[in-house]
Short mmCIF file of C-alpha atoms and ligand atoms in Angstrom, two decimals:
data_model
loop_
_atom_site.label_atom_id
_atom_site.label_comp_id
_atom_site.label_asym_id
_atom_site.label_seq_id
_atom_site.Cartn_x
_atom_site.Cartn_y
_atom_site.Cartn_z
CA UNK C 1 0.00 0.00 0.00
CA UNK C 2 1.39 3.57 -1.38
CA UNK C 3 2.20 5.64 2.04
CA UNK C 4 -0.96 8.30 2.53
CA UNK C 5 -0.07 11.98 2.48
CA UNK C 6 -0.70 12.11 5.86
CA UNK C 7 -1.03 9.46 8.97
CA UNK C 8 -1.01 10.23 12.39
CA UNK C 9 -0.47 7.50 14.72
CA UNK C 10 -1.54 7.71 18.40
CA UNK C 11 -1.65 11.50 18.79
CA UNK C 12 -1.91 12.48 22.22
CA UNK C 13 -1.56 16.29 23.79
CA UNK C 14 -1.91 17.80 27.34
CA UNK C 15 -2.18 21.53 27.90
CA UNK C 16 -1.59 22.67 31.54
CA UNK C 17 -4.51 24.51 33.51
CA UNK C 18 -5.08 25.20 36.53
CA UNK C 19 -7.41 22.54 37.27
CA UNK C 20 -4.82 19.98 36.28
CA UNK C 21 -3.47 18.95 32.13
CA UNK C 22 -6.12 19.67 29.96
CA UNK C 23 -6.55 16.20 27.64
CA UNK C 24 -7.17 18.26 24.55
CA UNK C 25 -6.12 14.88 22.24
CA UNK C 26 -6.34 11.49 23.41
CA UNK C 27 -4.31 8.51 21.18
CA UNK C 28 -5.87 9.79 17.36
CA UNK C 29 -5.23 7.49 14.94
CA UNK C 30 -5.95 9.40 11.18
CA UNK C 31 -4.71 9.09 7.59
CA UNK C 32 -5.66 11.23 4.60
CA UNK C 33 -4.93 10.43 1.04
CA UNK C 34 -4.00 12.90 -1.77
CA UNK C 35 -6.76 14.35 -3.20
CA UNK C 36 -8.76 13.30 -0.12
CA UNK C 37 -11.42 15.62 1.45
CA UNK C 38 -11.91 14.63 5.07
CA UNK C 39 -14.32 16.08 7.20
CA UNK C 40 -13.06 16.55 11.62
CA UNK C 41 -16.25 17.01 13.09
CA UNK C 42 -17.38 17.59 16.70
CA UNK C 43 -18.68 20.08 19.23
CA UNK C 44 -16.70 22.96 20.34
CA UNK C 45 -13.51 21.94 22.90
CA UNK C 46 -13.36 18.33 21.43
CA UNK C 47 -9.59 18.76 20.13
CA UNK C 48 -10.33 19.45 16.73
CA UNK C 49 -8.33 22.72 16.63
CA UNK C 50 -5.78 20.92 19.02
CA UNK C 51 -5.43 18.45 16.43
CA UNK C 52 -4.82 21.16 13.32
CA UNK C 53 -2.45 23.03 15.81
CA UNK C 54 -0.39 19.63 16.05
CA UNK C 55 -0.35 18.32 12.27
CA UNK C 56 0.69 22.35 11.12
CA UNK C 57 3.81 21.65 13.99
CA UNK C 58 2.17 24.82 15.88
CA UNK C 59 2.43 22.67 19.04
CA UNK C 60 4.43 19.65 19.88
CA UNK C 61 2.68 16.19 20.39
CA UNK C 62 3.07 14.81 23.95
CA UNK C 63 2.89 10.95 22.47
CA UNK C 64 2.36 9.79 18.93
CA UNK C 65 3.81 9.97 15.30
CA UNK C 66 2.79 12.44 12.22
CA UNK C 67 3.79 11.26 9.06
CA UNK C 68 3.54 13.66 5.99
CA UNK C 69 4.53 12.88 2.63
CA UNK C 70 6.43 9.78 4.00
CA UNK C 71 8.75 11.61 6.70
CA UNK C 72 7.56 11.54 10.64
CA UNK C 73 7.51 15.69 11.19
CA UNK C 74 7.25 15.22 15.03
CA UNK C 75 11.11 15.08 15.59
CA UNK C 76 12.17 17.43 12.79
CA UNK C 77 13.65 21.14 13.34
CA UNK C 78 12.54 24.48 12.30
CA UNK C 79 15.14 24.76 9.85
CA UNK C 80 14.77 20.56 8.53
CA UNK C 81 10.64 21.31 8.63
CA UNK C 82 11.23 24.64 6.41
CA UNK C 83 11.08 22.83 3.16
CA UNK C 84 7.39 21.31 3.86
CA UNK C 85 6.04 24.15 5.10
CA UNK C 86 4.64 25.47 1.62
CA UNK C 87 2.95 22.00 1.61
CA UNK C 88 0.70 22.51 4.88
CA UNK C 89 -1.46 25.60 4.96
CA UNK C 90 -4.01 26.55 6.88
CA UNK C 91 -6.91 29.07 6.66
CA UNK C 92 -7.94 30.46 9.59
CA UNK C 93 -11.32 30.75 11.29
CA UNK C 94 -11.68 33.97 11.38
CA UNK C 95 -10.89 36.01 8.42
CA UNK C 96 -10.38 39.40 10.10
CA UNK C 97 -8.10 38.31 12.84
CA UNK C 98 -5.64 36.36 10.31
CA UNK C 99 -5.09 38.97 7.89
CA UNK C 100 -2.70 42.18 8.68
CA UNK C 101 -5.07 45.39 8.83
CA UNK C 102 -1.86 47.45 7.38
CA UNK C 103 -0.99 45.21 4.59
CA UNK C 104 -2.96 45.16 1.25
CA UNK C 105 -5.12 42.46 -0.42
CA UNK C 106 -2.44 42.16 -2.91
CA UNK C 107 0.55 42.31 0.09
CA UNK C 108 -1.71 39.46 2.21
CA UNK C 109 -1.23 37.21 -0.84
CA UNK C 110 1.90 37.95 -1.80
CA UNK C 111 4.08 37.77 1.20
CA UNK C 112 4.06 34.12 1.51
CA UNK C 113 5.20 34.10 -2.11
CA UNK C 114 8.37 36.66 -1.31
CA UNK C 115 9.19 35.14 1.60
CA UNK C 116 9.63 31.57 -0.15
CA UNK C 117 11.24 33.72 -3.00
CA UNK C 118 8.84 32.79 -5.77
CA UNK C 119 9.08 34.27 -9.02
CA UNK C 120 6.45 36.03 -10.77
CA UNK C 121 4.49 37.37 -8.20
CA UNK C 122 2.85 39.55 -9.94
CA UNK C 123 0.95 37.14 -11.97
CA UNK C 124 0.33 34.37 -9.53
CA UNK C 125 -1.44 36.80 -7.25
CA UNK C 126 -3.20 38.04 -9.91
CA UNK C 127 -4.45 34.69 -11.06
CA UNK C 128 -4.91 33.62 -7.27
CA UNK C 129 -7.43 36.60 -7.24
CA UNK C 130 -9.37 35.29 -9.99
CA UNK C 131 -9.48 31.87 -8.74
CA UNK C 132 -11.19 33.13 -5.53
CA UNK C 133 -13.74 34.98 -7.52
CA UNK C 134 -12.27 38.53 -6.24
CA UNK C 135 -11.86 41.65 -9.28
CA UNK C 136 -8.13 42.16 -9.75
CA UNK C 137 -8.88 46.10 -8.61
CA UNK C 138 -10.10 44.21 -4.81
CA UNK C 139 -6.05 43.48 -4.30
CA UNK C 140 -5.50 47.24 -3.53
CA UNK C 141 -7.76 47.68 -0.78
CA UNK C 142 -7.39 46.72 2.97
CA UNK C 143 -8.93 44.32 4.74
CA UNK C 144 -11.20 46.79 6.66
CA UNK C 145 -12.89 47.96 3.20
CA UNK C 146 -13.74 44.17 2.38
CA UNK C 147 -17.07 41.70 3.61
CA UNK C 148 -16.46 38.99 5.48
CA UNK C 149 -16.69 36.78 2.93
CA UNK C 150 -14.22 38.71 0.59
CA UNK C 151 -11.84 38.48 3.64
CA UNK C 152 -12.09 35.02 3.98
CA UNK C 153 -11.36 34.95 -0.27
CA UNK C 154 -8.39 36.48 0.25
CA UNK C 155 -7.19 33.79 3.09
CA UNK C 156 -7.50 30.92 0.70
CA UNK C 157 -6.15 32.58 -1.65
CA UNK C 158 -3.03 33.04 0.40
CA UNK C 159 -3.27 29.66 1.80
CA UNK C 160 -3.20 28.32 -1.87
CA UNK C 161 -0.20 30.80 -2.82
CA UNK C 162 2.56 28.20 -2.61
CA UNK C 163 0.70 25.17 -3.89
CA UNK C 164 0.07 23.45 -1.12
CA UNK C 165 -0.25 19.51 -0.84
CA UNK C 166 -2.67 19.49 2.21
CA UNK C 167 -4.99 22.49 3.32
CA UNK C 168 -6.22 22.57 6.92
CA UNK C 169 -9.04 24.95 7.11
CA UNK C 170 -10.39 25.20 10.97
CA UNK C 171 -14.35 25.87 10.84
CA UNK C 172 -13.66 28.59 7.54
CA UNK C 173 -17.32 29.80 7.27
CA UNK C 174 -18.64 29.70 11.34
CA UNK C 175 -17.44 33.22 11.06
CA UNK C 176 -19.49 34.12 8.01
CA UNK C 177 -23.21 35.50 7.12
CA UNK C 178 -25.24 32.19 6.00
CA UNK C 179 -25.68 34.05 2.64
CA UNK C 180 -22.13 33.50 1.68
CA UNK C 181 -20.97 30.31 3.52
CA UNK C 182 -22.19 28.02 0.24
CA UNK C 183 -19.82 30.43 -1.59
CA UNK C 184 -16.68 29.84 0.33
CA UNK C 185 -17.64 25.77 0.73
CA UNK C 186 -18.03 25.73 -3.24
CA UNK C 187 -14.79 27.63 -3.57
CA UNK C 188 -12.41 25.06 -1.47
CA UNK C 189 -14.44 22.18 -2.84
CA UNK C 190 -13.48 23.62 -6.81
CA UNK C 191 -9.96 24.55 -5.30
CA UNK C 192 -9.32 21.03 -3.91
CA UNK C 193 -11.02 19.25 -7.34
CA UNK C 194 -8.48 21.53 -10.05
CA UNK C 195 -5.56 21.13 -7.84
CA UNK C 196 -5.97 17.94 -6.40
CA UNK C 197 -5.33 19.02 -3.02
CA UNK C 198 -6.47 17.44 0.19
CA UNK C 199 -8.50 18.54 2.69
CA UNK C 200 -9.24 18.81 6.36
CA UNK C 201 -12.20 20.61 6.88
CA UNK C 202 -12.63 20.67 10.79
CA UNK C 203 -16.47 21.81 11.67
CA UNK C 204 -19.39 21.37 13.95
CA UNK C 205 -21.76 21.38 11.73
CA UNK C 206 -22.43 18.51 9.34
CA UNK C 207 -24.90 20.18 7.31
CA UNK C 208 -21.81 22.00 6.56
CA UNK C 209 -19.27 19.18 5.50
CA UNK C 210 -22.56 17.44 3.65
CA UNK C 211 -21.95 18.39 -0.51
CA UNK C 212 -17.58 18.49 0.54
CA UNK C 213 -15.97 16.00 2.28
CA UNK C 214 -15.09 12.32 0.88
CA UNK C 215 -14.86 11.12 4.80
CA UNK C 216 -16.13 11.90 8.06
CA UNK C 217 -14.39 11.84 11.28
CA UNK C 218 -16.28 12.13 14.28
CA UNK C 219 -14.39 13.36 17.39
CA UNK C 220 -15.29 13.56 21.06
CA UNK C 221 -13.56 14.20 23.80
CA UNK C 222 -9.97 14.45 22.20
CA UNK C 223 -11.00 10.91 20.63
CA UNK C 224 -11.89 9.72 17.11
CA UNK C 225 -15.21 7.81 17.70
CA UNK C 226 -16.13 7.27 14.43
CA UNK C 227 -14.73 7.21 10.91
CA UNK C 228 -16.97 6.17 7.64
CA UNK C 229 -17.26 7.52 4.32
CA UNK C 230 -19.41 10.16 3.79
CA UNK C 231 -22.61 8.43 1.80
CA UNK C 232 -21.96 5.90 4.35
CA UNK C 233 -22.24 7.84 7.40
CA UNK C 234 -25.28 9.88 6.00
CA UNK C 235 -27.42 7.28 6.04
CA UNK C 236 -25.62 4.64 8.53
CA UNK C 237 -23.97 6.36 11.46
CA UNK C 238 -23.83 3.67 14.03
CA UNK C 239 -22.16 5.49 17.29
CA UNK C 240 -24.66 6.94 19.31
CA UNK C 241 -22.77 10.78 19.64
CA UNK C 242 -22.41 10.44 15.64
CA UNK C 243 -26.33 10.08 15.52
CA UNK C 244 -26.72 12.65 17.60
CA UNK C 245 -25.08 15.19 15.51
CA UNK C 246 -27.07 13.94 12.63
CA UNK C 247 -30.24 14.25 14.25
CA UNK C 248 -29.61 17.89 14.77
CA UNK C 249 -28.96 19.01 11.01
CA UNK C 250 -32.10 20.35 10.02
CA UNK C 251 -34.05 18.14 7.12
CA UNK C 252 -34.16 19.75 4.04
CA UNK C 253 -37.51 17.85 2.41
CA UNK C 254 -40.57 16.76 4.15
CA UNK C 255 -39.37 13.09 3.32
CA UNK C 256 -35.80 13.43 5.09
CA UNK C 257 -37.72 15.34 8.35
CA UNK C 258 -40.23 12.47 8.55
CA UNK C 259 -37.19 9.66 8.14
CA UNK C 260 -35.56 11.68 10.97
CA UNK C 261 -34.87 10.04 14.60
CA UNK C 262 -35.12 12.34 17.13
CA UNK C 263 -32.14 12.15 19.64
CA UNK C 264 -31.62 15.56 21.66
CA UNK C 265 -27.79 15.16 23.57
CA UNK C 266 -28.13 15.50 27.46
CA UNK C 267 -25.31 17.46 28.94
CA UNK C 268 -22.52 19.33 28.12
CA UNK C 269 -19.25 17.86 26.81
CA UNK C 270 -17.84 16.53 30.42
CA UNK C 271 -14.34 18.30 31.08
CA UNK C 272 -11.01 17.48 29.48
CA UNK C 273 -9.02 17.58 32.71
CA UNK C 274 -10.81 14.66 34.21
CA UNK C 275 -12.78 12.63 31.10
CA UNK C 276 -15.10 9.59 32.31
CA UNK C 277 -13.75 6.32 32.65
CA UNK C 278 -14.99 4.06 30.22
CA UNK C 279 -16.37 5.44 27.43
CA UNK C 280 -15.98 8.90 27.60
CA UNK C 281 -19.69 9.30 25.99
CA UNK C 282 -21.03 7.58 28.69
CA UNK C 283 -22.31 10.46 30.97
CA UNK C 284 -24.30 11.23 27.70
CA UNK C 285 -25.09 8.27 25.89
CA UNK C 286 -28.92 7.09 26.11
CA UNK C 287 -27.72 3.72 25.77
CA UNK C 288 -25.37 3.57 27.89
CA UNK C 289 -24.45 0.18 29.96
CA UNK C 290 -22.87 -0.52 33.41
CA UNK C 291 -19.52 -1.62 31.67
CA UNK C 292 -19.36 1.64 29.50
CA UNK C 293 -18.97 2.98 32.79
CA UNK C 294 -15.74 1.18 33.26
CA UNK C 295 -14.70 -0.53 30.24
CA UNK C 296 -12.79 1.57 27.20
CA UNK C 297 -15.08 -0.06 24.19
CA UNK C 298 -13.27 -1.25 21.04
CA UNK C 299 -12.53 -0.04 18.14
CA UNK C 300 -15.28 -2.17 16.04
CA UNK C 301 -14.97 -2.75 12.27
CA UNK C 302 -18.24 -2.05 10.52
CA UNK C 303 -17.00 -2.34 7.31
CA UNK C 304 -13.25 -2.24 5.13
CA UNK C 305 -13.84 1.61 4.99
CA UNK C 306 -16.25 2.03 8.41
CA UNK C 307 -16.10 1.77 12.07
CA UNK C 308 -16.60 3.24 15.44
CA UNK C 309 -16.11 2.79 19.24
CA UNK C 310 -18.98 1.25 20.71
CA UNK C 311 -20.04 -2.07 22.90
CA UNK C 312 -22.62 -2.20 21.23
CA UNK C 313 -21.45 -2.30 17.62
CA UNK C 314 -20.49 -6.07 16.51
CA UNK C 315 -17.69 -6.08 13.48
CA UNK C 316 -19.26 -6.62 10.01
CA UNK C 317 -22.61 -5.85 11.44
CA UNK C 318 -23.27 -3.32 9.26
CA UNK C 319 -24.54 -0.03 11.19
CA UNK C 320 -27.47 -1.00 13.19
CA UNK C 321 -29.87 1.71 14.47
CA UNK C 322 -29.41 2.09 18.37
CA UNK C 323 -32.82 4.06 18.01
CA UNK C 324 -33.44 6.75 19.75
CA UNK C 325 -33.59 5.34 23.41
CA UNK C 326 -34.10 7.12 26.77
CA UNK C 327 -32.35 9.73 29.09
CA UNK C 328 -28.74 9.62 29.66
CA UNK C 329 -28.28 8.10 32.78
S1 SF4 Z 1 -19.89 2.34 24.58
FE1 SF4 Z 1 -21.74 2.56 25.81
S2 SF4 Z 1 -21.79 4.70 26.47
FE2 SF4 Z 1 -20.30 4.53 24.81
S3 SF4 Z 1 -21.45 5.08 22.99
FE3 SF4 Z 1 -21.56 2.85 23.16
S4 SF4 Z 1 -23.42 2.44 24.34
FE4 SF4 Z 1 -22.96 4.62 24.59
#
């Protein structure tokens, strides 16, 4: 098997807090393949952004291995990690924070280019512009003069100046009017299809990731519960926090609402410093049993490309519906 463009193997990270280490991510196991659009998903505090932070090298990994393009970046320097750097960008949350209120359109975009020395700057920001959907005359105002949207525009665009091999872009339209987030979603979606480029779109909200990603990864807790393609996981979810996400996106025809199971999540996420023992859903789950109180449940193997961590689940089962059961214990 060809080496994926990016596999992280047993990920863990600690951040200290007064309460005691914060268990932002808990043992992930990921890959991603080129030309792969994989979808993080998960409420806020679950160690998505811990997990971006991590794979960009922004933070260093407490336990674990991240391979990119064949080489483990964990252990590498500044100066040995310089040359991949171009090949990992990010775009940022929030548009207005990550771009430089003194710098132009045209400077945003171009600085990553002078800075890596490219030539022709000129032109690729130029073309960059039009790729976004922004009027060439846009790169000579400031950020302050531009919509949200435009904003966030301009950070792909500079996230896409030095051709990237893997774009991590950390909940890109929360930030946005709902008028314009099917704008940005279409633009990374045409950006990753003409430049093969892979994806990690890390969200909350599926109705988001529904038309983009290729995969969905569910997270909770700083843990991966469940991992299935995305036609796959649409209609099959099988772990119970995975359906409960799904039962909140809104139904879009009368026929989707009435195939709907309702499943409203008890509780708040519990805290990172001290997560459950067991299953760390299990304070939650409506299903919930006296050994998911205890017991760490399995990884279970639905199918080649599908599976989740549940006692419940049984491998090659399929994905059973756990209904919509009762209150969380
Ligand atoms: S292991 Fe138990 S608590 Fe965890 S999701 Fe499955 S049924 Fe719920």
């Amino acid at each position: 098997m060809p080496e994926p463009l990016l596999r992280l193997q047993g990920v863990k990270k600690s951040y200290p807090s007064p309460a005691g280490p914060v268990q932002a991510v808990r043992g992930v196991d990921l890959t991603l393949e080129a030309g792969e659009r994989l979808a993080l998903v998960g409420e806020s505090g679950c160690g998505k952004s811990s997990l971006a932070r991590l794979i960009l090298r922004l933070a260093d990994v407490d336990a674990g291995e991240i391979w990119f393009e064949g080489v483990n970046i964990i252990q590498m320097s500044d100066r040995a990690l310089r040359p991949f750097r171009p090949r990992l960008q990010m775009v940022f949350q929030d548009p207005v924070a990550a771009l430089n209120p003194r710098r132009t359109v045209f400077q945003a975009i171009e600085d990553p280019l002078r800075v890596h020395q490219r030539p022709d700057r000129a032109a690729t920001v130029a073309r960059l512009l039009a790729e976004v959907g922004l009027e060439a005359g846009l790169g000579q105002r400031y950020p302050h003069e531009l919509s949200g949207g435009q904003k966030q525009r301009v950070g792909l665009a500079r996230a896409l100046a030095l051709d990237p091999a893997l774009l991590i872009a950390d909940e890109p339209v929360s930030a946005l009017d709902v008028s314009v987030r099917a704008q940005v979603i279409n633009l990374l979606g045409a950006a990753c299809r003409n430049r093969g480029l892979s994806l990690l779109f890390i969200g909350h909200d599926l109705a988001v990731v529904r038309h983009l990603a290729d995969r969905i990864a569910v997270m909770h807790l700083g843990e991966i519960v469940e991992l299935a393609p995305r036609a796959r996981f649409w209609t099959g979810a099988a772990h119970p926090y995975a359906q409960a996400l799904l039962a909140a996106v809104p139904a879009t025809t009368p026929a989707e609402a009435a195939a709907k199971t309702p499943f409203v999540l008890q509780g708040d996420l519990p805290s990172a410093v001290a997560p459950p023992a067991g299953c760390s859903f299990h304070t939650r789950c409506p299903h919930a049993e006296p050994r998911c109180r205890t017991i760490p449940p399995p990884i279970v193997q639905l199918a080649a490309d599908h599976w989740a961590r549940c006692h419940l689940l049984t491998p090659g089962a399929g994905t059973p519906s756990l209904g919509s059961g009762g209150p969380a214990p």
